[in-house]
Amino acid sequence: MRTLPPVGLLLDVDGPIASPETRRVPEGILTALVQLAGRGIPVVFNTGRSADFILQQLAAPLLAAGLPADARFHAVCEKGAVQFSFASFASRSPSPAGDHAHDGGLPPATRGTSVPGWVEVDAGMRLPADLESRLTRLLEDYTDTMFYDDTKLAMFSAEMNVGEAPERYREAQSRFEADVSKLLTASGAGAEDGVGFQLDSTIISSDVEHASSGKDLGAARGWDRVAADGELPVQWFTCGDSRTDYAMAEWLHAHGNRVTHVDVRHEDGVPETPYPVLTGEDLAARGFGTPQARHEAAGQALLEWVLNTNGSPEATR
């Protein structure tokens, strides 16, 4: 009789996995992810982050923590524009555990470097060089609060400086985004009918991306990668810290999958959905985390709950 994986995970990275303040992944999350991999649970990191960020800040520490070579882990980065599978490098020898500054023997995937062939970039979603140059020049007036993320291979991102006061950043971000909107309109590059480029604002960045970008596209491409490397799970969990992350669950539900979404920062309220939604309070009621848990603390609670219930060896559906 064929055994299906009981669950699969589609995870945003900033917030549920990496701290929005430090950009680091806690040891408890690394441990839980390695255990999930050991049980054959497929995991897709569906993020606006760059491939290089995922490789150096998440994949390298996971290798050092003992990630199995056959882990069914995948990354869809830059909101669908860039993707790769951990199987391309998971057999590499890890660097010493606990050293988050190392690269784990993984190659860089940044502009100006030889990007590994297994990092796939959708050329049709790449920002034109002239537009990116104009955005970079515009950012020069705001470098006291934000910086240009030059690891992005398709989109443009201006990210909050580490340690910056959120209130001060939000004020500068509002002015910067007004300037970006004017530039997109004046250049004729603005999004229209799924063509062109759009501005997307997050709690730590301002992104200029292709109009087709989004967590729904990331979900579709992540689903394809999981389907290509083995059996599809019976149940999915999606997790994020913003309303746009609900698009992952929306896509899975619309395509006939059982899905539960976990909102790790629900101060904007929980919308009505045709699928279940859990919060940190709900996870705490099940014995994982605390009712006050948000962001990576709530993300860790989700992983530990999955390990001990839905993803346990005894789990059946």
XYZ file of C-alpha atoms in Angstrom:
317
model
C 0.000 0.000 0.000
C 1.366 3.416 -0.949
C 2.249 5.724 1.988
C 1.550 9.395 1.444
C 3.245 12.147 3.460
C 0.656 13.292 6.016
C 1.447 16.997 5.604
C 3.335 19.514 3.526
C 4.411 23.011 4.523
C 4.438 26.229 2.481
C 6.258 28.795 4.607
C 6.950 32.480 4.263
C 10.481 33.175 5.570
C 10.554 36.709 7.025
C 8.482 36.473 10.182
C 7.593 32.781 10.586
C 11.156 31.465 10.067
C 13.663 34.338 10.199
C 13.318 37.123 12.746
C 12.194 40.401 11.110
C 14.534 42.199 13.542
C 17.759 40.172 13.277
C 17.098 38.334 9.947
C 18.425 35.185 11.689
C 16.807 31.747 12.016
C 16.519 30.492 15.620
C 18.120 27.180 16.558
C 14.758 25.739 17.583
C 13.378 26.273 14.092
C 16.464 24.724 12.482
C 16.106 21.660 14.730
C 12.408 21.276 13.936
C 12.996 21.621 10.173
C 15.729 18.966 10.226
C 13.364 16.610 12.070
C 10.591 17.272 9.555
C 13.013 16.513 6.710
C 13.967 13.246 8.391
C 10.316 12.198 8.298
C 9.964 12.931 4.593
C 7.760 15.980 5.091
C 7.951 18.274 2.022
C 8.677 21.927 2.816
C 8.573 24.890 0.433
C 9.985 28.256 1.488
C 7.824 30.723 -0.432
C 9.403 34.116 0.007
C 10.207 37.523 -1.370
C 13.772 36.952 -0.191
C 16.602 36.267 -2.619
C 18.030 32.845 -3.403
C 21.301 33.962 -1.817
C 19.573 34.869 1.445
C 17.918 31.450 1.612
C 21.172 29.674 0.754
C 23.380 31.497 3.253
C 20.966 32.307 6.093
C 18.751 29.215 6.051
C 20.169 26.370 3.948
C 23.740 26.611 5.275
C 22.667 26.496 8.942
C 20.303 23.613 8.104
C 23.188 21.660 6.565
C 25.278 22.327 9.668
C 22.375 21.128 11.816
C 22.226 17.814 9.942
C 19.715 18.283 7.134
C 19.356 14.897 5.365
C 20.601 14.730 1.788
C 17.189 13.482 0.651
C 15.238 16.361 2.234
C 12.200 17.293 0.162
C 12.926 20.994 0.650
C 12.450 23.647 -2.031
C 12.683 27.429 -2.256
C 10.630 29.779 -4.405
C 12.189 33.218 -4.024
C 11.436 36.777 -5.107
C 7.705 35.975 -5.049
C 7.893 33.334 -7.759
C 10.669 34.672 -10.007
C 13.543 32.505 -8.706
C 13.497 28.889 -7.541
C 15.682 25.918 -6.599
C 15.583 22.610 -4.739
C 17.735 21.703 -1.749
C 18.497 18.333 -3.371
C 20.930 20.231 -5.638
C 23.342 20.758 -2.733
C 22.087 18.885 0.357
C 24.786 16.203 0.016
C 27.556 18.775 0.635
C 29.661 18.426 3.807
C 28.371 20.781 6.510
C 30.415 23.412 8.295
C 30.560 23.426 12.127
C 27.140 23.564 13.741
C 26.058 26.852 15.241
C 28.185 29.046 12.976
C 25.614 31.158 11.142
C 28.241 33.366 9.515
C 29.612 30.632 7.277
C 28.328 29.774 3.846
C 28.212 26.046 4.491
C 30.190 25.442 1.322
C 27.301 26.839 -0.730
C 28.073 29.110 -3.685
C 26.807 32.706 -3.781
C 23.846 33.541 -5.983
C 24.149 37.284 -6.371
C 24.496 39.846 -9.125
C 28.048 39.929 -10.420
C 28.711 36.279 -9.521
C 28.367 33.051 -11.439
C 24.913 32.014 -10.264
C 24.631 28.195 -9.943
C 22.806 26.572 -12.831
C 20.323 24.950 -10.470
C 19.051 28.394 -9.419
C 16.324 29.066 -11.986
C 15.492 32.692 -12.814
C 12.359 33.529 -14.804
C 13.816 35.892 -17.403
C 10.363 37.252 -18.228
C 10.011 38.556 -14.665
C 13.386 40.289 -14.513
C 13.393 44.050 -13.937
C 14.837 46.008 -16.911
C 18.358 47.257 -16.171
C 17.520 50.906 -16.888
C 14.560 50.878 -14.492
C 16.629 49.230 -11.782
C 19.353 51.824 -12.256
C 16.855 54.659 -11.815
C 15.425 53.051 -8.667
C 18.907 52.590 -7.244
C 19.677 56.266 -7.765
C 16.382 57.213 -6.141
C 17.297 55.154 -3.069
C 20.469 57.179 -2.510
C 18.385 59.818 -0.690
C 17.087 57.254 1.819
C 20.161 55.230 2.847
C 19.950 56.458 6.448
C 16.961 54.109 6.949
C 17.143 51.510 4.152
C 19.536 49.775 1.782
C 19.545 48.282 -1.715
C 19.372 44.498 -1.615
C 21.744 43.641 -4.463
C 21.271 39.894 -3.984
C 17.942 39.995 -5.831
C 18.188 38.473 -9.318
C 14.847 39.587 -10.764
C 13.208 42.276 -8.634
C 14.287 45.489 -6.870
C 14.185 45.709 -3.073
C 14.905 48.545 -0.677
C 15.114 46.983 2.785
C 15.035 48.476 6.275
C 18.487 48.820 7.847
C 19.073 46.244 10.589
C 18.492 47.933 13.937
C 16.469 50.795 12.471
C 13.515 52.031 14.547
C 10.343 50.723 12.831
C 8.502 54.042 13.270
C 11.332 56.021 11.659
C 11.588 53.497 8.835
C 7.858 53.566 8.097
C 7.910 57.348 7.733
C 10.828 57.191 5.282
C 9.287 54.207 3.506
C 6.096 56.159 2.856
C 8.050 58.987 1.204
C 10.240 56.588 -0.763
C 7.274 54.628 -2.083
C 5.546 57.824 -3.204
C 8.670 58.628 -5.231
C 8.773 55.088 -6.642
C 5.126 55.275 -7.720
C 5.811 58.526 -9.571
C 8.831 56.969 -11.281
C 6.863 53.901 -12.417
C 4.100 56.085 -13.837
C 6.489 58.455 -15.591
C 8.520 55.596 -17.092
C 5.475 53.723 -18.376
C 6.664 50.586 -16.586
C 3.706 50.402 -14.209
C 1.624 47.241 -14.038
C -1.455 46.939 -16.210
C -3.435 43.770 -17.057
C -0.681 41.538 -15.659
C 2.055 43.252 -17.663
C 4.722 45.576 -16.309
C 5.956 46.126 -12.769
C 4.279 46.933 -9.477
C 5.251 48.247 -6.047
C 4.668 45.962 -3.075
C 5.172 47.207 0.475
C 6.078 44.929 3.406
C 6.910 45.689 7.039
C 10.658 45.687 6.256
C 10.957 46.389 2.522
C 9.659 48.092 -0.595
C 9.725 45.793 -3.617
C 9.354 46.577 -7.304
C 8.369 43.325 -8.962
C 6.740 41.869 -12.045
C 2.960 42.125 -12.099
C 2.617 38.327 -12.018
C 4.617 38.094 -8.772
C 2.948 36.889 -5.620
C 2.642 34.193 -3.026
C 0.045 32.440 -5.192
C 2.605 32.084 -8.006
C 5.105 30.853 -5.414
C 2.584 28.301 -4.181
C 1.984 27.022 -7.721
C 5.691 26.660 -8.454
C 6.378 25.099 -5.063
C 3.550 22.609 -5.569
C 5.044 21.639 -8.925
C 8.437 20.961 -7.332
C 6.935 18.821 -4.587
C 4.890 16.895 -7.168
C 8.052 16.284 -9.205
C 10.092 14.803 -6.346
C 7.562 12.407 -4.826
C 4.055 11.916 -3.521
C 1.969 14.967 -2.715
C 0.891 15.399 0.919
C -2.607 14.733 2.163
C -2.812 18.023 4.063
C -1.025 21.367 3.637
C -0.153 24.046 6.150
C 0.709 27.531 4.960
C 2.221 30.152 7.234
C 2.957 33.860 7.011
C 2.830 37.213 8.784
C 0.852 39.359 6.330
C -2.419 39.338 4.430
C -0.599 38.647 1.153
C 0.560 35.306 2.576
C -3.032 34.068 2.583
C -2.659 33.768 -1.203
C -0.706 30.533 -0.632
C -3.678 28.916 1.060
C -6.068 30.442 -1.476
C -4.181 28.813 -4.357
C -3.978 25.412 -2.673
C -7.656 25.479 -1.705
C -8.713 26.550 -5.203
C -6.815 23.567 -6.633
C -8.558 21.024 -4.434
C -6.004 20.675 -1.636
C -6.792 20.449 2.063
C -5.093 23.430 3.672
C -4.893 25.286 6.974
C -3.277 28.712 7.164
C -1.324 29.918 10.190
C -1.147 33.695 10.681
C 1.794 34.553 12.961
C 0.990 38.292 13.104
C -2.754 38.719 13.031
C -3.041 42.256 14.387
C -4.772 43.215 11.123
C -7.504 40.722 11.950
C -8.266 37.308 10.501
C -10.391 37.407 7.329
C -13.179 34.978 6.618
C -11.836 32.104 4.502
C -13.172 28.801 3.152
C -10.306 27.013 4.953
C -9.250 26.998 8.637
C -6.948 29.727 9.974
C -4.902 29.359 13.166
C -3.051 31.981 15.232
C -0.501 31.875 18.034
C -3.371 31.713 20.513
C -4.762 28.638 18.754
C -1.379 26.902 18.786
C -0.937 27.708 22.482
C -4.341 26.161 23.189
C -2.975 22.984 21.610
C 0.046 23.084 23.911
C 2.627 24.737 21.637
C 4.048 28.196 22.215
C 2.367 30.972 24.166
C -0.719 33.077 23.389
C 1.581 36.084 22.962
C 3.821 34.328 20.401
C 4.275 36.219 17.154
C 6.574 35.915 14.127
C 9.332 33.300 14.526
C 8.107 32.251 17.993
C 4.729 31.353 16.508
C 6.442 29.790 13.492
C 8.410 27.503 15.783
C 5.221 26.588 17.646
C 3.651 25.541 14.317
C 6.613 23.346 13.371
C 6.646 21.665 16.771
C 2.888 21.093 16.638
C 3.209 19.519 13.184
C 6.067 17.316 14.425
C 4.087 16.102 17.414
C 0.696 15.653 15.781
C 0.063 15.948 12.043
C 3.636 15.122 11.073
C 4.345 12.440 13.650
C 5.150 8.909 12.451
C 1.830 7.753 13.904
C -0.234 10.358 12.078
C -2.856 8.919 9.742
C -5.517 10.622 7.668
